Short mmCIF file of C-alpha atoms and ligand atoms in Angstrom, two decimals:
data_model
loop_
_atom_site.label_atom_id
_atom_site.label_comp_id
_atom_site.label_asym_id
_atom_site.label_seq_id
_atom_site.Cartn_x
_atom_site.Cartn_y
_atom_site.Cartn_z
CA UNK A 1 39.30 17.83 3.58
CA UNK A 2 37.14 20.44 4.79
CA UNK A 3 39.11 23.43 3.37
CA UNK A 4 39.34 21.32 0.07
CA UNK A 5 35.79 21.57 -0.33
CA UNK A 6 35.19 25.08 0.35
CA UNK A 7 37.78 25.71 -2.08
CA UNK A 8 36.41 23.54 -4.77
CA UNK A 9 33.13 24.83 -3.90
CA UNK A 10 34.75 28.48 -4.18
CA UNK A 11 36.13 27.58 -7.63
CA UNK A 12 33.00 26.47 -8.54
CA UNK A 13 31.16 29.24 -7.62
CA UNK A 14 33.69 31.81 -9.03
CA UNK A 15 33.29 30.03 -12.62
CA UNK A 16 29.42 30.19 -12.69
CA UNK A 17 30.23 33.86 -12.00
CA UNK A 18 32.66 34.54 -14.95
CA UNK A 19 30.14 32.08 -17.59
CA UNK A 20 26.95 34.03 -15.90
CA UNK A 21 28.22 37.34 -16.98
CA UNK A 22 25.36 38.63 -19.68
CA UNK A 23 22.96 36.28 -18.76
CA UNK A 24 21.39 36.65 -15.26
CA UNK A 25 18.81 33.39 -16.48
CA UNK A 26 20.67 30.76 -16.77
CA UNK A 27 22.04 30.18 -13.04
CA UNK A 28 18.44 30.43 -11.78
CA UNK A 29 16.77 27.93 -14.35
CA UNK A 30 16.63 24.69 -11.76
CA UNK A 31 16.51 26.20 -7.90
CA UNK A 32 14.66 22.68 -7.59
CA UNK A 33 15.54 19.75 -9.12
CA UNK A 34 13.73 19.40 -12.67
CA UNK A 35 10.87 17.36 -13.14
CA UNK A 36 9.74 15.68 -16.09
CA UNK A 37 10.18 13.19 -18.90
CA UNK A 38 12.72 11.67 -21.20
CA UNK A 39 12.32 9.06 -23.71
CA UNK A 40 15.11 7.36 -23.53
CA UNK A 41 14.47 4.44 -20.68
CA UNK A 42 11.46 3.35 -22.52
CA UNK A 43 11.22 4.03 -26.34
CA UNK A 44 15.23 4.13 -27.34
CA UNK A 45 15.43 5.05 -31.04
CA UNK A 46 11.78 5.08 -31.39
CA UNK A 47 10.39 8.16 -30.94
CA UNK A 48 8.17 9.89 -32.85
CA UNK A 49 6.50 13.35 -32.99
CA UNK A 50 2.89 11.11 -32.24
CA UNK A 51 4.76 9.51 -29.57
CA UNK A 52 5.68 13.03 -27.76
CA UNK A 53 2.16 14.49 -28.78
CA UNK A 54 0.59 11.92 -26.46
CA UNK A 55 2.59 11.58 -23.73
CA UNK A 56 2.51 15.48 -23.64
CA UNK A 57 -1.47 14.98 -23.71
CA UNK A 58 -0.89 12.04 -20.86
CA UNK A 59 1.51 14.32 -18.95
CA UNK A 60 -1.84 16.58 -18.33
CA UNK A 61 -4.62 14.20 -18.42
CA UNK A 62 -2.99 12.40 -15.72
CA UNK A 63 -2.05 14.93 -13.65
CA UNK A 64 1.97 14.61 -13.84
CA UNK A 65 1.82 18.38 -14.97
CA UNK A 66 -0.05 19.27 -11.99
CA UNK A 67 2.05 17.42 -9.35
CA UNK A 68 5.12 19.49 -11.10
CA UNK A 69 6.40 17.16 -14.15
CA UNK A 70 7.40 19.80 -17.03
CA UNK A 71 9.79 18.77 -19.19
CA UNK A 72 9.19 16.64 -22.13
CA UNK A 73 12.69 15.53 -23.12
CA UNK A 74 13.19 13.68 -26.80
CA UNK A 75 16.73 11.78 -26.20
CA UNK A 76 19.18 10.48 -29.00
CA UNK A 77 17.58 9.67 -32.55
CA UNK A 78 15.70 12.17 -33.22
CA UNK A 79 18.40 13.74 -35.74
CA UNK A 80 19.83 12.15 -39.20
CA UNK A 81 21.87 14.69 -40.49
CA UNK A 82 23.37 18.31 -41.36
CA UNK A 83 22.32 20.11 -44.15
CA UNK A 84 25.06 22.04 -46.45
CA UNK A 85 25.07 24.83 -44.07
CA UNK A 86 25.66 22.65 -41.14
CA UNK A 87 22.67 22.81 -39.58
CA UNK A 88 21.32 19.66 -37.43
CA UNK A 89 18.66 17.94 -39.58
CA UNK A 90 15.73 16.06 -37.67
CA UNK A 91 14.55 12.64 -39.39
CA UNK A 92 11.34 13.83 -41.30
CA UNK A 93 9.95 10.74 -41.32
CA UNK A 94 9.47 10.39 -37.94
CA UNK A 95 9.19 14.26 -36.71
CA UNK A 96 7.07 15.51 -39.78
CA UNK A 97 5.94 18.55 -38.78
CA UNK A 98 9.33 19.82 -37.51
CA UNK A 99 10.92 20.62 -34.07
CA UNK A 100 9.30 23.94 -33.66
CA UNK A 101 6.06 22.98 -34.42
CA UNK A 102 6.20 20.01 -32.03
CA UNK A 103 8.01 22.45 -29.16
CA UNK A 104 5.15 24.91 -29.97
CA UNK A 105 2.90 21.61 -29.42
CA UNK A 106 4.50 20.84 -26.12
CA UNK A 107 4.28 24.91 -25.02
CA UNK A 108 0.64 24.51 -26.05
CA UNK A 109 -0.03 22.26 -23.22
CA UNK A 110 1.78 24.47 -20.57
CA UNK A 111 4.85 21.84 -20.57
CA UNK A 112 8.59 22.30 -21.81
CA UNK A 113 10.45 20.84 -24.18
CA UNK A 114 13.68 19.38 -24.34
CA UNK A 115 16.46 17.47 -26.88
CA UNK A 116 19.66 15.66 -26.52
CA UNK A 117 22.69 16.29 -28.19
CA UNK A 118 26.56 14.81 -27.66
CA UNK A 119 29.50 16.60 -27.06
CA UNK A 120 31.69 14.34 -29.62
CA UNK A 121 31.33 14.26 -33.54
CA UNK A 122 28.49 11.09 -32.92
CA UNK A 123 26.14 10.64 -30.43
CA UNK A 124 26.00 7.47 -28.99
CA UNK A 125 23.10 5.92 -31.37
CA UNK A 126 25.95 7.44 -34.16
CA UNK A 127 23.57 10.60 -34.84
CA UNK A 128 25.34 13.90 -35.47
CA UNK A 129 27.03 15.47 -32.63
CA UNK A 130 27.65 18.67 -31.82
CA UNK A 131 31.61 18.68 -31.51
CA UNK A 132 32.25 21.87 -33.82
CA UNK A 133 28.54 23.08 -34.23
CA UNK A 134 28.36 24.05 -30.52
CA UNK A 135 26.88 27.44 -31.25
CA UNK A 136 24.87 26.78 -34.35
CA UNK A 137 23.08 24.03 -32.86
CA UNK A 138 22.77 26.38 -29.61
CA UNK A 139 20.75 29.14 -31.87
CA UNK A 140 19.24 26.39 -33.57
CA UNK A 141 17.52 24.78 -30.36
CA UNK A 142 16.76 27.97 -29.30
CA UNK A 143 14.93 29.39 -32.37
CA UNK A 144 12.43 25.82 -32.23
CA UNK A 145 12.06 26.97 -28.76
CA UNK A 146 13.70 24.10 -26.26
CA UNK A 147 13.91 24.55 -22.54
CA UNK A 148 16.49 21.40 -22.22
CA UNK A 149 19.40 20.43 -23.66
CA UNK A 150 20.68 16.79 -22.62
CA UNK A 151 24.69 16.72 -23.76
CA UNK A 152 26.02 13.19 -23.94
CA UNK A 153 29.76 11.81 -24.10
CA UNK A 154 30.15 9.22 -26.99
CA UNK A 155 32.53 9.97 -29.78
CA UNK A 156 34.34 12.54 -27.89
CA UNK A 157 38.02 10.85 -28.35
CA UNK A 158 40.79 13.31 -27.79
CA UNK A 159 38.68 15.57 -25.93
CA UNK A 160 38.36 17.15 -22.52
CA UNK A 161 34.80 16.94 -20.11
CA UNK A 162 35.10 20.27 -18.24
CA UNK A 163 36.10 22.25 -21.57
CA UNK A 164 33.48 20.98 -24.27
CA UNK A 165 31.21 21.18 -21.86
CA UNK A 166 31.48 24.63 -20.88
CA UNK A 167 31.95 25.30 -24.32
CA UNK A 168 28.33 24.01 -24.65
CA UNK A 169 27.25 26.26 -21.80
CA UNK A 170 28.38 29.51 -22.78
CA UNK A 171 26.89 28.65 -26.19
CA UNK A 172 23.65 28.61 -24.85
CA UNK A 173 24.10 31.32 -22.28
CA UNK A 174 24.70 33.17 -25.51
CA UNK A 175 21.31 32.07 -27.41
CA UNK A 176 19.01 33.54 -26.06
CA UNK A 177 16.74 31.52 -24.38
CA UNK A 178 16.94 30.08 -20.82
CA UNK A 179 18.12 26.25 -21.75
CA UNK A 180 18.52 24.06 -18.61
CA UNK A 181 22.04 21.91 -19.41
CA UNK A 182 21.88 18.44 -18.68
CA UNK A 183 25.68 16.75 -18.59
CA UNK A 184 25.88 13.22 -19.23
CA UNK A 185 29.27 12.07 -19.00
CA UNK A 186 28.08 9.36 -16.58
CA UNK A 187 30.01 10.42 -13.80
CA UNK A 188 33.63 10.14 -15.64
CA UNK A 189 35.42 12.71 -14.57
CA UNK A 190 34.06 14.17 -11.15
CA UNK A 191 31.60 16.41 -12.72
CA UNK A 192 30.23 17.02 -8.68
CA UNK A 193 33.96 18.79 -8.66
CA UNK A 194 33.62 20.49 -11.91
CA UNK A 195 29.98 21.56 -13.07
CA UNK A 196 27.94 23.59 -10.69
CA UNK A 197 27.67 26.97 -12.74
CA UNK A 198 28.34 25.05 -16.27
CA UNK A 199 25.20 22.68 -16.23
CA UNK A 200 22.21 22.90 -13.82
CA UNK A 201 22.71 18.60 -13.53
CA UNK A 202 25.34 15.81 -14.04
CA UNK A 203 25.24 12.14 -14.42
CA UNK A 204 26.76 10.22 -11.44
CA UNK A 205 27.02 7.26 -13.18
CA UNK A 206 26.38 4.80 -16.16
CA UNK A 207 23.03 4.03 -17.92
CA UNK A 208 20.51 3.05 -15.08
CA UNK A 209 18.87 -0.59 -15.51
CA UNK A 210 15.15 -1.67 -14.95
CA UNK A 211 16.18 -4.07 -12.09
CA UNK A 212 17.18 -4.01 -8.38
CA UNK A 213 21.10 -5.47 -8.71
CA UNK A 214 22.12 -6.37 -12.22
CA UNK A 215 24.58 -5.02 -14.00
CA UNK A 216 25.78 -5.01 -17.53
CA UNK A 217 29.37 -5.15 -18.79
CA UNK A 218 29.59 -1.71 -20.27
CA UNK A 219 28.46 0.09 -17.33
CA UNK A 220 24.61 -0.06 -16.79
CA UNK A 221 23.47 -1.27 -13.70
CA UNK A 222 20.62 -1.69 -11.47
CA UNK A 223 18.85 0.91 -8.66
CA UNK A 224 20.77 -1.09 -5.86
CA UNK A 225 24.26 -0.33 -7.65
CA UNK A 226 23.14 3.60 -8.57
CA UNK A 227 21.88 3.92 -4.86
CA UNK A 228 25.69 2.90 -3.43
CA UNK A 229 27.51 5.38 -5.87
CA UNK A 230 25.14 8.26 -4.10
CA UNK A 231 26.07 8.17 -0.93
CA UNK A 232 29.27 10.27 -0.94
CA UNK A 233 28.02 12.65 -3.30
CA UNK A 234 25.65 15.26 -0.81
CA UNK A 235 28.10 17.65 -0.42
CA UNK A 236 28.13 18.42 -3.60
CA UNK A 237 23.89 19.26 -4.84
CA UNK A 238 22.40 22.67 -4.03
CA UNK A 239 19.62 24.71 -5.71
CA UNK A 240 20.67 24.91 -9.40
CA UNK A 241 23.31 22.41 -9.62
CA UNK A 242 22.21 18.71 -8.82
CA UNK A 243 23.59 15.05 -9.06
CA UNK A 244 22.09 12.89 -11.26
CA UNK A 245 21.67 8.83 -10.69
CA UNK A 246 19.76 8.80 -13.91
CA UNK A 247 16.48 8.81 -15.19
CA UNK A 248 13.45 6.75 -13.40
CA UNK A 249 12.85 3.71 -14.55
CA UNK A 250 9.65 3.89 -12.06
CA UNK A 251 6.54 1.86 -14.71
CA UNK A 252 8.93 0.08 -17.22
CA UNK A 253 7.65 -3.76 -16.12
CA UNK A 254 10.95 -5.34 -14.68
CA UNK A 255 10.91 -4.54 -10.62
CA UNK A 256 8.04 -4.91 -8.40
CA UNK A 257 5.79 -2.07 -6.84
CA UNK A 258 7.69 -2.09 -3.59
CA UNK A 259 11.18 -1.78 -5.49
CA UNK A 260 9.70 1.08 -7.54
CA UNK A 261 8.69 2.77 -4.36
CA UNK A 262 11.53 2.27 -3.18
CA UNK A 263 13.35 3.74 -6.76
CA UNK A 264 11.16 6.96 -6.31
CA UNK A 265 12.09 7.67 -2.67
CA UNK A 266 15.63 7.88 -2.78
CA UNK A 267 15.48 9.74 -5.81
CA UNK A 268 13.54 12.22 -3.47
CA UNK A 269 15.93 11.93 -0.73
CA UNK A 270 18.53 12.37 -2.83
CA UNK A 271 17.17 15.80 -4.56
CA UNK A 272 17.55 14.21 -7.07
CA UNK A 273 16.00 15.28 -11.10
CA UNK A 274 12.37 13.17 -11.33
CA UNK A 275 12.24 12.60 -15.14
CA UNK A 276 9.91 9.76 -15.50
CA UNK A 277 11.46 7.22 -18.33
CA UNK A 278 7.98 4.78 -18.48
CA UNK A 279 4.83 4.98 -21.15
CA UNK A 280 2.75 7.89 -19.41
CA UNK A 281 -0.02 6.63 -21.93
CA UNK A 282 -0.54 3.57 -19.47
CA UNK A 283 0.33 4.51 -16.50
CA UNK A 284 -1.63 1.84 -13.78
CA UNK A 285 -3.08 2.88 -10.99
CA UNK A 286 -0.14 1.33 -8.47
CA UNK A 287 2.67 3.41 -10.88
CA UNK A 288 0.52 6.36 -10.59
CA UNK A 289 0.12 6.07 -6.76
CA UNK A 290 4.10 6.28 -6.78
CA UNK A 291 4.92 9.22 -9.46
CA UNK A 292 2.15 11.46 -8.25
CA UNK A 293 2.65 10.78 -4.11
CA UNK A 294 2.74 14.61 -3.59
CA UNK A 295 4.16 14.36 -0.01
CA UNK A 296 7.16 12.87 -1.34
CA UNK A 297 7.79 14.70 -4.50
CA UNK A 298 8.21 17.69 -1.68
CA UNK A 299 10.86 15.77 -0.03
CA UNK A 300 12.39 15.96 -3.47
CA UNK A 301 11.55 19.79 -4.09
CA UNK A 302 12.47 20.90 -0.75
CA UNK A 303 13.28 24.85 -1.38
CA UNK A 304 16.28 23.95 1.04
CA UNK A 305 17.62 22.08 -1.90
CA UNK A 306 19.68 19.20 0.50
CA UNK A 307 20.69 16.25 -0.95
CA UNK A 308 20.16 13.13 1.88
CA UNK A 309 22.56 10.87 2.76
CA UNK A 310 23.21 7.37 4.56
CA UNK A 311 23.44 7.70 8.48
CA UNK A 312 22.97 3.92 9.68
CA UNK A 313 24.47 1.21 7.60
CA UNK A 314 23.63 -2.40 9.37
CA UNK A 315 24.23 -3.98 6.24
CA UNK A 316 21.02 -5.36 5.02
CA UNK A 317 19.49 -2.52 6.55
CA UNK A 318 20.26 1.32 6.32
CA UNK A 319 18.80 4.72 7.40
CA UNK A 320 18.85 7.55 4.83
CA UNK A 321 17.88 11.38 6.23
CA UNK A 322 17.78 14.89 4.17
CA UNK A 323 17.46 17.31 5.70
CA UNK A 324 14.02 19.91 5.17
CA UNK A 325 13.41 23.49 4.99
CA UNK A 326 12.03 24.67 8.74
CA UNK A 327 12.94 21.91 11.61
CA UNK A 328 12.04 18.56 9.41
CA UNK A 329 13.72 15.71 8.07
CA UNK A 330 12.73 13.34 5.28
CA UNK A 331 14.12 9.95 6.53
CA UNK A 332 14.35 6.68 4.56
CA UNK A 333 14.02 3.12 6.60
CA UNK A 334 15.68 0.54 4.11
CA UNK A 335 15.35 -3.07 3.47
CA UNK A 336 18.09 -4.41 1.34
CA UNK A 337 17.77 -7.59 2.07
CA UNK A 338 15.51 -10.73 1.07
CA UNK A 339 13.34 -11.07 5.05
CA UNK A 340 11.28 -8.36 6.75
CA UNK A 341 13.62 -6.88 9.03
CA UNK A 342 12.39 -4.58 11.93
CA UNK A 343 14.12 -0.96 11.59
CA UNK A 344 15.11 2.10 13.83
CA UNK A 345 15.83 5.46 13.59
CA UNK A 346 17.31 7.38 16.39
CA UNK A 347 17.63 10.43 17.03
CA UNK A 348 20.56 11.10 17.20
CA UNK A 349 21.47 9.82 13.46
CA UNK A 350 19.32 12.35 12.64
CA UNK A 351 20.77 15.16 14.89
CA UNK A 352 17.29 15.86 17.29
CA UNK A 353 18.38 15.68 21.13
CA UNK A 354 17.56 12.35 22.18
CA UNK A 355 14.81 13.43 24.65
CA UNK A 356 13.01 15.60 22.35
CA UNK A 357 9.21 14.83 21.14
CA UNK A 358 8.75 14.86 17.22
CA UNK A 359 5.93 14.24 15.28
CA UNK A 360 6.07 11.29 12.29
CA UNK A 361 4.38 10.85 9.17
CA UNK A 362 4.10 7.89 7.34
CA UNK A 363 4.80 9.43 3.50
CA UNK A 364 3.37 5.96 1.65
CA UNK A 365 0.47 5.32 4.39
CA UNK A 366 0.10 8.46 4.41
CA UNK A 367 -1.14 8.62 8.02
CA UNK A 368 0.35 10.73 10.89
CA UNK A 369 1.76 8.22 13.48
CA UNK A 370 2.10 10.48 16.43
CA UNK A 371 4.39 12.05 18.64
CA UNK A 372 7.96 9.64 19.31
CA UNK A 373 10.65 10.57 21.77
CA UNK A 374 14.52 9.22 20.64
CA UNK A 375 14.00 6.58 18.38
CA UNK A 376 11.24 5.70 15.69
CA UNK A 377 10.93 1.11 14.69
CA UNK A 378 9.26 -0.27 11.95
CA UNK A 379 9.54 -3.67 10.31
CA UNK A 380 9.77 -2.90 6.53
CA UNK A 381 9.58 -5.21 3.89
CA UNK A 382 11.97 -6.91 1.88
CA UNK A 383 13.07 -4.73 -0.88
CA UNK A 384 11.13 -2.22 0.17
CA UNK A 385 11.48 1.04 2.20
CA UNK A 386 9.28 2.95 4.76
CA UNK A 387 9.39 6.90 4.41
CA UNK A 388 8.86 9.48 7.18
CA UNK A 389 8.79 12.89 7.81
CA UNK A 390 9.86 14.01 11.03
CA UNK A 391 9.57 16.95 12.81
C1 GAL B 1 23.78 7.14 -23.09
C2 GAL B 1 23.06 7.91 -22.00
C3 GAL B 1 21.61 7.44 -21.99
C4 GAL B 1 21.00 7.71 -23.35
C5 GAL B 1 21.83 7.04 -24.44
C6 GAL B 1 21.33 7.42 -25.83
O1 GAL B 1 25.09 7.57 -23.15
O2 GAL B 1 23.66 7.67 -20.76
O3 GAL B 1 20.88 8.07 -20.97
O4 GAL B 1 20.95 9.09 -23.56
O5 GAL B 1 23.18 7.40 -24.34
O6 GAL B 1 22.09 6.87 -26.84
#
């Protein structure tokens, strides 16, 4: 199993090599997971060039930009058409001005911009796609100036993950401008076996839900689901190349605070991207207190670039740990189920001799509890999580 892995991992890393070659950028465009905002989870078809003004404006005035949210990512619908030449034509009803004027916008305010595109001939709101326009549309992003390209799946019939999209990656390796490649085949094919070195992030699974455990007959389903599908996956997420559970749906009305909070955590413990997916324009001051928690966006930004995984699973209860840079851990204490339940870490799930003395913060109290020697108990709330730091 072991020797697998390296191998895969060798593989891998060989690739990257032979697509790097000509382009030192590229491989060192996400040495922390990216941080930003996509419109998808929210708005749907209905974005606007007013609608990514503002929440570019709201990404600063609330201070999202200065806790380390960047990118402002438009997702499908934003493109009608190709013009005789074959170039991908943006609606001009609803993006007036144009895509460079609105990336030069975005740039304006210190942000980045980003765009989604699909790897078949449709994307999945049957826009254009980019199957047989991967290097025009590679130039084309480029010369508007995006920093992100999201590359969805639909309409891709007949065709092959691994090889459309590296074909995607080498054509914007070869346009100029460090692009940070986003693969969204939901989780499909492996992509933890396949992409480090062509894309800087995959999709683990289907669309994401705003709820704890629904899911949806074509594939989207709620954090609880998402959260499961993780847990095998940390072998695979290092600086530059990261698993994706999807976009946050941290703000969009349908779970409660603690659920949020406990949304945003593992997608910290998991190293995994932070691209917000609520109305930044009304952001309350509870959805706030979770998206801007500094302490925990660290867990999440760790230069060590670990993803966590599960090491207690009681059922209704589990214990999550990553691992930090220096002699910390990031652990997560987590109520599944529907009572207050009292939980413990030890320390030997999380590798610390059992008689040594560590120090624990409280991430969401934000209060230093003191030194603990072998185990750590709180009683955390249904739904809900309590996050430490230990050291
Ligand atoms: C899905 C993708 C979503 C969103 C949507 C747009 O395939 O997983 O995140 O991009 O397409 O149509």
């Amino acid at each position: 199993m072991r020797t697998g892995l390296s191998l895969l991992m060798l593989v891998a890393f060989l690739s990257s090599f032979a697509l790097s070659a000509g382009d030192p950028g590229f491989d060192d465009l996400a040495k922390t997971p990216p941080m930003g905002w996509n419109s998808w989870n929210k708005f749907a078809c209905n974005v606007s060039e007013t609608l990514i003004k503002e929440t570019a404006d709201a990404m600063v005035a609330t201070g999202m930009k200065d806790a380390g949210y960047s990118y402002v990512v438009i997702d499908d619908c934003w493109q009608v058409s190709r013009d005789a030449q074959g170039n991908i034509v943006a609606d001009a009803a609803r993006f007036p001005s144009g895509m460079k004027a609105l990336a030069d916008y975005v740039h304006s305010k210190g942000l980045k911009f980003g765009i989604y595109s699909d790897a078949g001939t449709a994307t999945c709101q049957k826009r254009p796609g980019s199957k047989g326009f991967e290097e025009k549309d590679a130039k084309q992003y480029a010369a508007w100036g995006v920093d992100y390209l999201k590359y969805d799946w639909c309409s891709t019939e007949g065709q092959d993950t691994r090889t459309a999209y590296t074909q995607m990656s080498r054509a914007l390796r070869a346009a100029g401008r460090p692009i940070v490649f986003s693969i969204c085949e939901w989780g499909n094919t492996q992509p933890w076996l396949w992409a480090p070195g062509v894309g800087h992030l995959w999709r683990t699974t289907g669309d994401i839900q705003d709820c704890w455990d629904c899911s949806q007959p074509w594939g989207g389903m709620g954090l609880i689901h998402i959260i499961d599908l993780q847990a095998e996956l940390h072998p695979y997420a290092g600086p530059g190349h990261w698993n994706d559970p999807d976009m946050l749906e941290v703000g969009n009305g349908h779970m409660t605070a603690s659920e949020y909070r406990a949304h945003f955590s593992f997608w910290c413990l998991l190293a995994a991207p932070l691209m917000a997916g609520n109305d930044l324009r009304q952001l309350t001051p509870e959805i706030k207190e979770i998206l801007l928690n500094k302490e925990v966006i660290a867990v999440d930004q760790d230069s060590l670039g670990m993803q966590g995984r599960k090491v207690f699973d009681g059922g209704a209860v589990e214990v999550w740990m990553k691992p930090l840079s220096g002699t910390a851990r990031a652990v997560i204490l987590f109520n599944r189920g529907s009572v207050p339940a009292p939980i413990s870490v030890s320390w030997e799930q999380i590798g610390l001799g059992p008689g040594v003395e560590a120090q624990i913060r409280d991430l969401w109290a934000k209060k230093d509890l003191g030194p603990f020697k072998s185990r750590y108990t709180a009683t955390v709330k249904p739904h809900d999580v309590v996050m430490l730091r230990i050291q």
